[in-house]
mmCIF file of C-alpha atoms and ligand atoms in Angstrom:
data_model
loop_
_atom_site.group_PDB
_atom_site.id
_atom_site.type_symbol
_atom_site.label_atom_id
_atom_site.label_comp_id
_atom_site.label_asym_id
_atom_site.label_seq_id
_atom_site.Cartn_x
_atom_site.Cartn_y
_atom_site.Cartn_z
ATOM 1 C CA MET A 22 50.465 -11.761 -5.651
ATOM 2 C CA GLY A 23 50.515 -11.825 -1.882
ATOM 3 C CA LYS A 24 49.206 -14.579 0.299
ATOM 4 C CA ARG A 25 46.693 -13.886 3.043
ATOM 5 C CA ASN A 26 47.265 -15.508 6.429
ATOM 6 C CA LYS A 27 47.696 -14.859 10.115
ATOM 7 C CA ALA A 28 51.010 -13.472 11.299
ATOM 8 C CA VAL A 29 52.822 -15.944 13.515
ATOM 9 C CA GLY A 30 52.128 -15.314 17.163
ATOM 10 C CA SER A 31 49.432 -12.681 16.607
ATOM 11 C CA ASN A 32 45.832 -12.363 15.504
ATOM 12 C CA ALA A 33 46.529 -9.818 12.798
ATOM 13 C CA GLU A 34 45.454 -10.648 9.268
ATOM 14 C CA VAL A 35 48.432 -10.077 7.044
ATOM 15 C CA ILE A 36 49.363 -10.218 3.443
ATOM 16 C CA SER A 37 52.803 -11.637 2.935
ATOM 17 C CA ASN A 38 54.900 -11.079 -0.127
ATOM 18 C CA ALA A 39 58.025 -13.165 -0.417
ATOM 19 C CA SER A 40 60.823 -12.527 -2.895
ATOM 20 C CA PRO A 41 63.888 -14.701 -3.101
ATOM 21 C CA ILE A 42 67.341 -13.146 -2.918
ATOM 22 C CA ILE A 43 69.474 -14.634 -5.639
ATOM 23 C CA ILE A 44 73.179 -13.948 -5.955
ATOM 24 C CA ASN A 45 75.216 -15.518 -8.720
ATOM 25 C CA GLY A 46 72.340 -17.763 -9.655
ATOM 26 C CA GLU A 47 72.101 -19.101 -6.158
ATOM 27 C CA MET A 48 69.240 -18.405 -3.813
ATOM 28 C CA ILE A 49 70.792 -17.303 -0.607
ATOM 29 C CA GLY A 50 67.698 -16.169 1.193
ATOM 30 C CA ALA A 51 64.374 -14.386 0.943
ATOM 31 C CA VAL A 52 62.746 -11.158 1.952
ATOM 32 C CA VAL A 53 59.246 -11.484 3.287
ATOM 33 C CA VAL A 54 57.119 -8.373 3.689
ATOM 34 C CA PHE A 55 54.102 -8.610 5.988
ATOM 35 C CA GLN A 56 51.318 -6.089 5.681
ATOM 36 C CA ASP A 57 48.749 -5.806 8.419
ATOM 37 C CA ILE A 58 45.290 -5.697 6.787
ATOM 38 C CA THR A 59 43.130 -6.336 9.862
ATOM 39 C CA GLU A 60 41.823 -2.777 9.708
ATOM 40 C CA VAL A 61 41.235 -2.967 5.974
ATOM 41 C CA LEU A 62 39.202 -6.148 6.404
ATOM 42 C CA ARG A 63 37.183 -4.629 9.241
ATOM 43 C CA LEU A 64 36.436 -1.556 7.162
ATOM 44 C CA THR A 65 35.531 -3.684 4.146
ATOM 45 C CA GLU A 66 33.059 -5.622 6.244
ATOM 46 C CA GLU A 67 31.630 -2.432 7.655
ATOM 47 C CA LEU A 68 31.351 -0.986 4.178
ATOM 48 C CA GLN A 69 29.492 -4.065 2.981
ATOM 49 C CA ARG A 70 27.085 -3.767 5.884
ATOM 50 C CA SER A 71 26.509 -0.055 5.230
ATOM 51 C CA THR A 72 26.058 -0.666 1.534
ATOM 52 C CA SER A 73 23.384 -3.253 2.155
ATOM 53 C CA VAL A 74 21.598 -0.855 4.541
ATOM 54 C CA ILE A 75 21.764 1.855 1.889
ATOM 55 C CA ASN A 76 20.408 -0.498 -0.771
ATOM 56 C CA GLY A 77 17.574 -1.483 1.564
ATOM 57 C CA LEU A 78 16.732 2.165 2.196
ATOM 58 C CA ARG A 79 16.890 2.941 -1.501
ATOM 59 C CA ASP A 80 14.359 0.169 -2.168
ATOM 60 C CA GLU A 81 12.133 1.683 0.502
ATOM 61 C CA ILE A 82 12.404 5.129 -1.114
ATOM 62 C CA ILE A 83 11.432 3.641 -4.445
ATOM 63 C CA LYS A 84 8.474 1.836 -2.908
ATOM 64 C CA LEU A 85 7.317 4.962 -1.085
ATOM 65 C CA SER A 86 7.702 7.116 -4.153
ATOM 66 C CA GLU A 87 6.225 4.633 -6.584
ATOM 67 C CA GLY A 88 4.061 6.734 -8.824
ATOM 68 C CA ARG A 89 0.377 6.756 -8.289
ATOM 69 C CA GLY A 90 -0.393 7.272 -11.923
ATOM 70 C CA ARG A 91 0.305 5.662 -15.245
ATOM 71 C CA PHE A 92 -0.823 6.603 -18.701
ATOM 72 C CA ASP A 93 -3.524 3.944 -18.468
ATOM 73 C CA ASP A 94 -5.002 5.797 -15.480
ATOM 74 C CA ILE A 95 -5.474 8.970 -17.491
ATOM 75 C CA ILE A 96 -9.075 8.943 -18.591
ATOM 76 C CA CYS A 97 -9.722 10.573 -21.927
ATOM 77 C CA GLU A 98 -11.897 10.429 -24.997
ATOM 78 C CA SER A 99 -10.896 13.649 -26.717
ATOM 79 C CA SER A 100 -8.403 13.522 -29.543
ATOM 80 C CA LYS A 101 -6.763 16.591 -27.977
ATOM 81 C CA MET A 102 -5.805 14.608 -24.897
ATOM 82 C CA LYS A 103 -4.976 11.484 -26.852
ATOM 83 C CA ASN A 104 -2.433 13.455 -28.871
ATOM 84 C CA ILE A 105 -0.920 14.850 -25.731
ATOM 85 C CA ILE A 106 -0.664 11.401 -24.184
ATOM 86 C CA ASN A 107 1.103 10.198 -27.334
ATOM 87 C CA LEU A 108 3.562 13.059 -27.133
ATOM 88 C CA ALA A 109 4.166 12.419 -23.434
ATOM 89 C CA ARG A 110 4.663 8.691 -24.041
ATOM 90 C CA LYS A 111 7.331 9.426 -26.630
ATOM 91 C CA ALA A 112 9.002 11.992 -24.412
ATOM 92 C CA ALA A 113 8.969 9.523 -21.517
ATOM 93 C CA ARG A 114 11.343 7.178 -23.310
ATOM 94 C CA GLU A 115 13.958 9.879 -23.865
ATOM 95 C CA ASP A 116 15.803 11.488 -21.018
ATOM 96 C CA SER A 117 14.905 15.048 -21.895
ATOM 97 C CA THR A 118 13.803 17.646 -19.399
ATOM 98 C CA ILE A 119 10.056 18.240 -19.481
ATOM 99 C CA LEU A 120 7.892 21.168 -18.447
ATOM 100 C CA ILE A 121 4.224 20.406 -17.877
ATOM 101 C CA THR A 122 1.893 23.385 -18.007
ATOM 102 C CA GLY A 123 -1.837 23.708 -17.564
ATOM 103 C CA GLU A 124 -4.476 25.164 -15.290
ATOM 104 C CA SER A 125 -4.999 23.896 -11.776
ATOM 105 C CA GLY A 126 -6.554 20.454 -11.621
ATOM 106 C CA THR A 127 -5.880 19.470 -15.238
ATOM 107 C CA GLY A 128 -3.741 16.456 -14.329
ATOM 108 C CA LYS A 129 -0.142 17.719 -14.393
ATOM 109 C CA GLU A 130 0.894 15.500 -11.519
ATOM 110 C CA ILE A 131 -0.635 12.357 -13.023
ATOM 111 C CA PHE A 132 1.315 13.088 -16.208
ATOM 112 C CA ALA A 133 4.583 13.544 -14.315
ATOM 113 C CA ASN A 134 4.019 10.217 -12.566
ATOM 114 C CA ALA A 135 3.105 8.463 -15.787
ATOM 115 C CA ILE A 136 6.137 9.793 -17.643
ATOM 116 C CA HIS A 137 8.435 8.474 -14.946
ATOM 117 C CA ALA A 138 6.635 5.123 -14.831
ATOM 118 C CA GLU A 139 7.077 4.678 -18.565
ATOM 119 C CA SER A 140 10.680 5.873 -18.725
ATOM 120 C CA PRO A 141 13.851 3.815 -18.502
ATOM 121 C CA ARG A 142 14.118 5.292 -14.994
ATOM 122 C CA ALA A 143 11.016 3.458 -13.775
ATOM 123 C CA GLY A 144 12.014 1.343 -10.810
ATOM 124 C CA LYS A 145 14.240 4.158 -9.603
ATOM 125 C CA PRO A 146 12.976 6.883 -7.261
ATOM 126 C CA PHE A 147 10.399 9.482 -8.300
ATOM 127 C CA ILE A 148 10.822 12.356 -5.900
ATOM 128 C CA LYS A 149 8.332 15.210 -5.796
ATOM 129 C CA VAL A 150 9.123 18.647 -4.413
ATOM 130 C CA ASN A 151 6.435 21.281 -4.079
ATOM 131 C CA CYS A 152 8.339 24.506 -4.627
ATOM 132 C CA ALA A 153 5.414 26.712 -3.529
ATOM 133 C CA ALA A 154 4.661 24.989 -0.243
ATOM 134 C CA ILE A 155 8.133 25.258 1.296
ATOM 135 C CA PRO A 156 9.762 28.537 2.447
ATOM 136 C CA GLU A 157 12.853 29.564 0.502
ATOM 137 C CA ASN A 158 15.553 28.670 3.056
ATOM 138 C CA LEU A 159 13.984 25.292 3.794
ATOM 139 C CA LEU A 160 13.509 24.566 0.107
ATOM 140 C CA GLU A 161 17.223 24.980 -0.466
ATOM 141 C CA SER A 162 18.085 22.292 2.077
ATOM 142 C CA GLU A 163 15.216 20.124 0.804
ATOM 143 C CA LEU A 164 16.686 20.230 -2.675
ATOM 144 C CA PHE A 165 20.400 20.088 -1.976
ATOM 145 C CA GLY A 166 20.729 18.713 1.565
ATOM 146 C CA TYR A 167 23.345 19.821 4.074
ATOM 147 C CA GLU A 168 26.463 18.570 5.810
ATOM 148 C CA ALA A 169 26.517 17.938 9.535
ATOM 149 C CA GLY A 170 27.412 21.213 11.220
ATOM 150 C CA ALA A 171 26.491 23.351 8.205
ATOM 151 C CA PHE A 172 24.493 25.602 10.542
ATOM 152 C CA THR A 173 23.195 25.482 14.101
ATOM 153 C CA GLY A 174 20.734 22.655 14.336
ATOM 154 C CA ALA A 175 22.322 20.693 11.504
ATOM 155 C CA SER A 176 23.561 17.876 13.676
ATOM 156 C CA LYS A 177 23.397 15.161 11.032
ATOM 157 C CA LEU A 178 24.022 15.048 7.343
ATOM 158 C CA LYS A 179 20.802 15.469 5.385
ATOM 159 C CA LEU A 180 20.483 14.266 1.812
ATOM 160 C CA GLY A 181 18.662 16.579 -0.541
ATOM 161 C CA LYS A 182 15.914 15.523 -2.925
ATOM 162 C CA PHE A 183 18.326 15.627 -5.862
ATOM 163 C CA GLU A 184 20.509 12.998 -4.194
ATOM 164 C CA LEU A 185 17.498 10.955 -3.100
ATOM 165 C CA ALA A 186 16.261 10.918 -6.676
ATOM 166 C CA SER A 187 19.581 9.517 -7.861
ATOM 167 C CA GLY A 188 19.106 7.456 -11.005
ATOM 168 C CA GLY A 189 15.440 8.450 -11.107
ATOM 169 C CA THR A 190 13.293 11.515 -11.626
ATOM 170 C CA ILE A 191 12.807 14.681 -9.620
ATOM 171 C CA PHE A 192 9.431 16.402 -10.039
ATOM 172 C CA LEU A 193 9.621 20.125 -9.316
ATOM 173 C CA ASP A 194 5.983 21.078 -8.859
ATOM 174 C CA GLU A 195 4.829 24.728 -8.863
ATOM 175 C CA ILE A 196 8.176 25.746 -10.333
ATOM 176 C CA GLY A 197 6.785 29.221 -11.106
ATOM 177 C CA ASP A 198 6.801 29.971 -7.392
ATOM 178 C CA MET A 199 10.496 29.317 -6.890
ATOM 179 C CA SER A 200 12.462 32.287 -5.538
ATOM 180 C CA PRO A 201 15.036 34.017 -7.783
ATOM 181 C CA MET A 202 17.889 32.884 -5.514
ATOM 182 C CA LEU A 203 16.935 29.232 -5.912
ATOM 183 C CA GLN A 204 16.231 29.685 -9.610
ATOM 184 C CA ALA A 205 19.874 30.709 -10.010
ATOM 185 C CA LYS A 206 21.048 27.665 -8.058
ATOM 186 C CA LEU A 207 18.794 25.326 -10.004
ATOM 187 C CA LEU A 208 20.103 26.723 -13.270
ATOM 188 C CA ARG A 209 23.645 25.930 -12.159
ATOM 189 C CA VAL A 210 22.619 22.394 -11.182
ATOM 190 C CA ILE A 211 21.135 21.799 -14.627
ATOM 191 C CA GLN A 212 24.177 23.217 -16.409
ATOM 192 C CA GLU A 213 26.813 21.449 -14.342
ATOM 193 C CA ARG A 214 24.834 18.301 -13.582
ATOM 194 C CA GLU A 215 26.134 18.481 -10.050
ATOM 195 C CA ILE A 216 24.952 19.808 -6.713
ATOM 196 C CA GLU A 217 26.634 21.042 -3.588
ATOM 197 C CA ARG A 218 25.212 20.306 -0.166
ATOM 198 C CA ILE A 219 24.829 23.350 2.074
ATOM 199 C CA GLY A 220 28.057 23.606 4.059
ATOM 200 C CA GLY A 221 29.716 21.147 1.711
ATOM 201 C CA ASN A 222 32.877 21.897 -0.163
ATOM 202 C CA LYS A 223 32.836 19.433 -2.997
ATOM 203 C CA PRO A 224 30.360 19.128 -5.819
ATOM 204 C CA ILE A 225 28.455 15.860 -6.129
ATOM 205 C CA LYS A 226 27.583 14.482 -9.565
ATOM 206 C CA ILE A 227 23.917 13.794 -10.012
ATOM 207 C CA ASP A 228 22.070 11.616 -12.489
ATOM 208 C CA VAL A 229 18.492 12.818 -12.325
ATOM 209 C CA ARG A 230 15.812 13.572 -14.863
ATOM 210 C CA ILE A 231 13.962 16.806 -14.214
ATOM 211 C CA ILE A 232 10.238 17.200 -14.775
ATOM 212 C CA SER A 233 8.744 20.483 -13.654
ATOM 213 C CA ALA A 234 5.183 21.761 -13.641
ATOM 214 C CA THR A 235 3.307 24.974 -13.082
ATOM 215 C CA ASN A 236 -0.155 26.414 -13.517
ATOM 216 C CA ARG A 237 1.305 29.902 -13.802
ATOM 217 C CA ASP A 238 2.071 31.748 -16.982
ATOM 218 C CA LEU A 239 5.878 31.526 -17.017
ATOM 219 C CA LEU A 240 6.215 33.862 -19.991
ATOM 220 C CA ALA A 241 4.321 36.523 -18.068
ATOM 221 C CA LEU A 242 6.517 35.852 -15.031
ATOM 222 C CA ILE A 243 9.553 36.299 -17.249
ATOM 223 C CA GLY A 244 8.023 39.537 -18.517
ATOM 224 C CA SER A 245 7.630 40.870 -14.993
ATOM 225 C CA GLY A 246 11.113 39.719 -13.976
ATOM 226 C CA ALA A 247 9.893 37.073 -11.556
ATOM 227 C CA PHE A 248 11.228 34.118 -13.528
ATOM 228 C CA ARG A 249 14.592 33.664 -15.230
ATOM 229 C CA GLU A 250 14.393 33.289 -18.965
ATOM 230 C CA ASP A 251 17.571 31.147 -19.153
ATOM 231 C CA LEU A 252 16.130 28.727 -16.607
ATOM 232 C CA TYR A 253 12.869 28.617 -18.536
ATOM 233 C CA PHE A 254 14.676 27.463 -21.677
ATOM 234 C CA ARG A 255 16.554 24.796 -19.733
ATOM 235 C CA LEU A 256 13.358 23.445 -18.177
ATOM 236 C CA ASN A 257 11.169 23.748 -21.231
ATOM 237 C CA VAL A 258 13.050 21.373 -23.534
ATOM 238 C CA ILE A 259 9.821 19.503 -24.114
ATOM 239 C CA ASN A 260 6.571 21.247 -23.234
ATOM 240 C CA ILE A 261 3.473 19.299 -22.400
ATOM 241 C CA ASN A 262 0.527 21.638 -22.163
ATOM 242 C CA ILE A 263 -2.640 20.105 -20.791
ATOM 243 C CA PRO A 264 -5.744 21.917 -22.003
ATOM 244 C CA PRO A 265 -8.463 22.915 -19.541
ATOM 245 C CA LEU A 266 -11.479 20.628 -19.307
ATOM 246 C CA ARG A 267 -13.757 23.178 -21.012
ATOM 247 C CA GLU A 268 -11.648 22.804 -24.162
ATOM 248 C CA ARG A 269 -12.142 19.021 -24.251
ATOM 249 C CA ARG A 270 -15.683 18.496 -23.102
ATOM 250 C CA GLU A 271 -15.765 15.019 -24.694
ATOM 251 C CA ASP A 272 -13.747 13.901 -21.677
ATOM 252 C CA ILE A 273 -16.489 14.903 -19.214
ATOM 253 C CA PRO A 274 -18.791 11.860 -19.703
ATOM 254 C CA ALA A 275 -15.872 9.420 -19.506
ATOM 255 C CA LEU A 276 -14.487 11.034 -16.375
ATOM 256 C CA THR A 277 -17.972 11.110 -14.843
ATOM 257 C CA ARG A 278 -18.464 7.409 -15.535
ATOM 258 C CA VAL A 279 -15.155 6.388 -13.992
ATOM 259 C CA TYR A 280 -15.566 8.619 -10.943
ATOM 260 C CA ILE A 281 -19.091 7.326 -10.315
ATOM 261 C CA GLU A 282 -17.678 3.791 -10.226
ATOM 262 C CA HIS A 283 -14.901 4.951 -7.952
ATOM 263 C CA PHE A 284 -17.167 6.702 -5.436
ATOM 264 C CA ASN A 285 -19.741 3.900 -5.589
ATOM 265 C CA ARG A 286 -17.027 1.619 -4.293
ATOM 266 C CA LYS A 287 -15.762 4.137 -1.775
ATOM 267 C CA PHE A 288 -19.169 4.946 -0.273
ATOM 268 C CA GLN A 289 -20.844 1.614 -1.041
ATOM 269 C CA LYS A 290 -23.470 3.259 -3.216
ATOM 270 C CA ASN A 291 -25.138 2.051 -6.334
ATOM 271 C CA ILE A 292 -25.398 5.112 -8.536
ATOM 272 C CA LYS A 293 -26.169 4.071 -12.107
ATOM 273 C CA GLY A 294 -25.289 7.338 -13.819
ATOM 274 C CA VAL A 295 -26.452 10.881 -14.522
ATOM 275 C CA THR A 296 -29.806 11.910 -15.986
ATOM 276 C CA GLU A 297 -29.918 13.693 -19.350
ATOM 277 C CA LYS A 298 -30.520 17.065 -17.722
ATOM 278 C CA ALA A 299 -27.696 16.528 -15.276
ATOM 279 C CA LYS A 300 -25.440 15.554 -18.152
ATOM 280 C CA ASP A 301 -26.288 18.772 -19.995
ATOM 281 C CA MET A 302 -25.425 20.705 -16.887
ATOM 282 C CA LEU A 303 -22.059 18.988 -16.555
ATOM 283 C CA LEU A 304 -21.321 19.504 -20.227
ATOM 284 C CA SER A 305 -22.140 23.200 -20.307
ATOM 285 C CA TYR A 306 -20.321 24.260 -17.147
ATOM 286 C CA ASP A 307 -16.956 26.017 -17.495
ATOM 287 C CA TRP A 308 -14.963 23.978 -14.937
ATOM 288 C CA PRO A 309 -12.474 26.567 -13.676
ATOM 289 C CA GLY A 310 -11.167 23.885 -11.299
ATOM 290 C CA ASN A 311 -10.973 21.331 -14.127
ATOM 291 C CA VAL A 312 -10.880 17.590 -13.407
ATOM 292 C CA ARG A 313 -10.307 18.091 -9.695
ATOM 293 C CA GLU A 314 -13.499 20.184 -9.468
ATOM 294 C CA LEU A 315 -15.508 17.591 -11.391
ATOM 295 C CA MET A 316 -14.208 14.911 -9.079
ATOM 296 C CA ASN A 317 -15.098 16.922 -5.969
ATOM 297 C CA ILE A 318 -18.623 17.682 -7.167
ATOM 298 C CA LEU A 319 -19.242 14.036 -7.981
ATOM 299 C CA GLU A 320 -17.847 12.936 -4.638
ATOM 300 C CA ARG A 321 -20.182 15.283 -2.791
ATOM 301 C CA THR A 322 -23.296 14.497 -4.798
ATOM 302 C CA ILE A 323 -22.727 10.749 -4.645
ATOM 303 C CA LEU A 324 -22.146 10.900 -0.915
ATOM 304 C CA MET A 325 -25.409 12.848 -0.425
ATOM 305 C CA SER A 326 -27.562 11.022 -2.946
ATOM 306 C CA GLN A 327 -30.337 8.649 -1.885
ATOM 307 C CA GLY A 328 -31.461 7.416 -5.284
ATOM 308 C CA GLU A 329 -29.811 5.633 -8.169
ATOM 309 C CA TRP A 330 -29.334 8.564 -10.526
ATOM 310 C CA ILE A 331 -27.519 11.870 -10.252
ATOM 311 C CA THR A 332 -30.143 14.434 -11.194
ATOM 312 C CA ASP A 333 -29.867 18.092 -12.138
ATOM 313 C CA ASP A 334 -31.544 18.869 -8.808
ATOM 314 C CA LEU A 335 -28.659 17.264 -6.973
ATOM 315 C CA LEU A 336 -26.094 19.213 -8.975
ATOM 316 C CA ARG A 337 -27.885 22.560 -9.031
ATOM 317 C CA PRO A 338 -26.946 23.717 -5.510
ATOM 318 C CA TYR A 339 -23.315 23.541 -6.471
ATOM 319 C CA PHE A 340 -23.635 25.385 -9.767
ATOM 320 C CA ASP A 341 -25.993 27.954 -8.250
ATOM 321 C CA GLN A 342 -23.382 28.747 -5.664
ATOM 322 C CA VAL A 343 -20.898 29.435 -8.412
ATOM 323 C CA LYS A 344 -23.424 31.592 -10.239
ATOM 324 C CA ILE A 345 -24.237 33.584 -7.108
ATOM 325 C CA LYS A 346 -20.562 34.225 -6.662
ATOM 326 C CA SER A 347 -20.130 35.579 -10.155
ATOM 327 C CA SER A 348 -23.304 37.667 -10.175
ATOM 328 C CA SER A 349 -22.578 39.224 -6.801
ATOM 329 C CA ARG A 350 -20.732 41.936 -8.684
ATOM 330 C CA ASP A 351 -24.007 43.826 -8.753
ATOM 331 C CA ALA A 352 -24.082 44.003 -4.988
ATOM 332 C CA ILE A 353 -22.179 46.508 -2.874
ATOM 333 C CA MET A 354 -18.730 45.164 -2.120
ATOM 334 C CA PRO A 355 -15.394 46.408 -0.798
ATOM 335 C CA LEU A 356 -13.487 48.417 -3.417
ATOM 336 C CA GLU A 357 -10.566 46.013 -3.337
ATOM 337 C CA GLU A 358 -12.833 43.114 -4.119
ATOM 338 C CA MET A 359 -14.339 45.106 -6.957
ATOM 339 C CA GLU A 360 -10.875 45.843 -8.307
ATOM 340 C CA LYS A 361 -9.914 42.179 -8.128
ATOM 341 C CA ASP A 362 -13.156 41.214 -9.820
ATOM 342 C CA LEU A 363 -12.580 43.700 -12.661
ATOM 343 C CA ILE A 364 -9.022 42.520 -13.185
ATOM 344 C CA MET A 365 -10.170 38.925 -13.330
ATOM 345 C CA ARG A 366 -12.861 39.815 -15.836
ATOM 346 C CA ALA A 367 -10.366 41.710 -17.980
ATOM 347 C CA LEU A 368 -7.964 38.766 -17.923
ATOM 348 C CA LYS A 369 -10.766 36.393 -18.773
ATOM 349 C CA GLU A 370 -11.693 38.542 -21.727
ATOM 350 C CA PHE A 371 -8.213 39.176 -23.118
ATOM 351 C CA GLY A 372 -6.441 36.031 -21.921
ATOM 352 C CA SER A 373 -3.507 35.746 -19.549
ATOM 353 C CA SER A 374 -0.728 35.713 -22.131
ATOM 354 C CA VAL A 375 1.653 38.662 -22.098
ATOM 355 C CA GLU A 376 -0.258 40.155 -25.014
ATOM 356 C CA GLY A 377 -3.563 39.543 -23.230
ATOM 357 C CA LYS A 378 -2.279 41.265 -20.111
ATOM 358 C CA ARG A 379 -1.120 44.230 -22.146
ATOM 359 C CA LYS A 380 -4.625 44.591 -23.592
ATOM 360 C CA ALA A 381 -6.196 44.070 -20.177
ATOM 361 C CA ALA A 382 -4.008 46.808 -18.697
ATOM 362 C CA GLU A 383 -4.973 49.093 -21.540
ATOM 363 C CA ALA A 384 -8.671 48.428 -21.033
ATOM 364 C CA LEU A 385 -8.324 49.045 -17.301
ATOM 365 C CA LYS A 386 -6.271 52.187 -18.013
ATOM 366 C CA ILE A 387 -3.404 51.140 -15.782
ATOM 367 C CA SER A 388 0.214 50.359 -16.634
ATOM 368 C CA LEU A 389 1.315 46.792 -17.291
ATOM 369 C CA ALA A 390 3.558 46.913 -14.208
ATOM 370 C CA THR A 391 0.599 47.996 -12.044
ATOM 371 C CA LEU A 392 -1.440 45.144 -13.467
ATOM 372 C CA TYR A 393 1.283 42.646 -12.534
ATOM 373 C CA ASN A 394 1.474 44.133 -9.037
ATOM 374 C CA LYS A 395 -2.259 43.829 -8.567
ATOM 375 C CA ILE A 396 -2.322 40.289 -9.953
ATOM 376 C CA LYS A 397 0.313 39.436 -7.376
ATOM 377 C CA LYS A 398 -1.439 41.337 -4.581
ATOM 378 C CA TYR A 399 -4.724 39.552 -5.128
ATOM 379 C CA GLY A 400 -3.111 36.199 -5.893
ATOM 380 C CA ILE A 401 -4.890 35.966 -9.237
ATOM 381 C CA ARG A 402 -3.772 32.992 -11.290
HETATM 382 N N1 ATP B 598 -7.457 12.719 -17.256
HETATM 383 C C1 ATP B 598 -7.587 12.347 -15.977
HETATM 384 N N2 ATP B 598 -7.997 11.101 -15.679
HETATM 385 C C2 ATP B 598 -8.139 10.727 -14.413
HETATM 386 N N3 ATP B 598 -7.928 11.511 -13.360
HETATM 387 C C3 ATP B 598 -7.522 12.758 -13.578
HETATM 388 C C4 ATP B 598 -7.310 13.242 -14.898
HETATM 389 N N4 ATP B 598 -6.898 14.513 -14.825
HETATM 390 C C5 ATP B 598 -6.836 14.805 -13.513
HETATM 391 N N5 ATP B 598 -7.209 13.770 -12.752
HETATM 392 C C6 ATP B 598 -7.313 13.748 -11.279
HETATM 393 O O1 ATP B 598 -7.657 15.052 -10.877
HETATM 394 C C7 ATP B 598 -6.946 15.431 -9.710
HETATM 395 C C8 ATP B 598 -6.090 16.619 -10.008
HETATM 396 O O2 ATP B 598 -5.038 16.232 -10.880
HETATM 397 P P1 ATP B 598 -3.529 16.719 -10.636
HETATM 398 O O3 ATP B 598 -3.222 16.762 -9.172
HETATM 399 O O4 ATP B 598 -2.647 15.907 -11.490
HETATM 400 O O5 ATP B 598 -3.678 18.201 -11.184
HETATM 401 P P2 ATP B 598 -2.615 19.354 -11.303
HETATM 402 O O6 ATP B 598 -2.647 19.806 -12.709
HETATM 403 O O7 ATP B 598 -1.320 18.915 -10.738
HETATM 404 O O8 ATP B 598 -3.275 20.484 -10.403
HETATM 405 P P3 ATP B 598 -2.575 21.687 -9.585
HETATM 406 O O9 ATP B 598 -2.053 22.677 -10.573
HETATM 407 O O10 ATP B 598 -3.700 22.257 -8.787
HETATM 408 O O11 ATP B 598 -1.512 21.057 -8.762
HETATM 409 C C9 ATP B 598 -6.140 14.228 -9.288
HETATM 410 O O12 ATP B 598 -6.857 13.501 -8.338
HETATM 411 C C10 ATP B 598 -6.019 13.439 -10.572
HETATM 412 O O13 ATP B 598 -5.905 12.065 -10.289
HETATM 413 MG MG1 MG B 599 -0.275 19.567 -9.084
#
């Protein structure tokens, strides 16, 4: 082993290694090799400094991304939801890839947060990417990052969300809206467990759990060629399907109670609850916007209310509006709107599964491909 000291007559840190020269059993001298390690020591120090900066930043990422949502925050009374929470809790502990499906506003994001918070990866980053909100070329660099100089304007290295999520979970929201090009890249990432930064030339190993979510019918998207079947199977290792609120009406009173407390605090009100008639109204409504819609209606009525109880009179304006919208089909309207309305009614009647769409197309006397085109054109979900 060498000895670390300063070289005589200089400031350089050196390692010296001395070996004796022995001839005929007699030591006649020694060879000493000096190795200048000043630079190595400087770099080591610099590396330590950088590492501590990185660790500090990583802690910040974790703090910023700390899930707003645990299983305890999910309000439910229905056995349907309780079963799903049980399934999700079990799945959380494993490292398997999870696909969360369900209509808009059913709580997919809360579930994703809760799964991460109850997984062995809790305490590591939870990074959300909304695949629908970001244009394709930007989404690629969001996900995979780029090297400095990868393209004009790329002056600094940018880490992608997969690298930021290192050790933790990446949540790919609205996965059904991802472009085919990125679907192919994502598939490769899942298969190889490595990514490549844009403009980079070496793959980087990643250790990230993938949770994805969508309110779109992925099987129908596969049917119309908009979503890759092989990617679907990779993402859908465990499926958590959250039923719409109208299929678990027992949850409505519990949600109402908790949200009244919440908005009482927020607006400094003292609402005691809902009247019987108002409760009936809440229970019989169809809730196309699910929990988010219930929350919004309660927020508005509580903000506007003067008294202590939420009455049917306070709720009626909102539900009437919805009714007016759906009965306006009797009025004269642009043909396109009429077409959209008819398609939506057909889908409501037959369901939005592939089979349902086939029947809907039949009833409308158009081809299945035309139906898909029109669904896309009118943005029907
Ligand atoms: N069971 C629940 N208990 C408490 N809050 C809920 C529940 N379900 C949903 N929420 C709340 O409703 C709102 C919508 O939920 P979330 O954003 O998770 O829905 P989503 O399924 O991701 O909707 P989208 O498809 O539109 O993105 C959020 O504010 C969420 O906190
Ligand atoms: Mg969401």
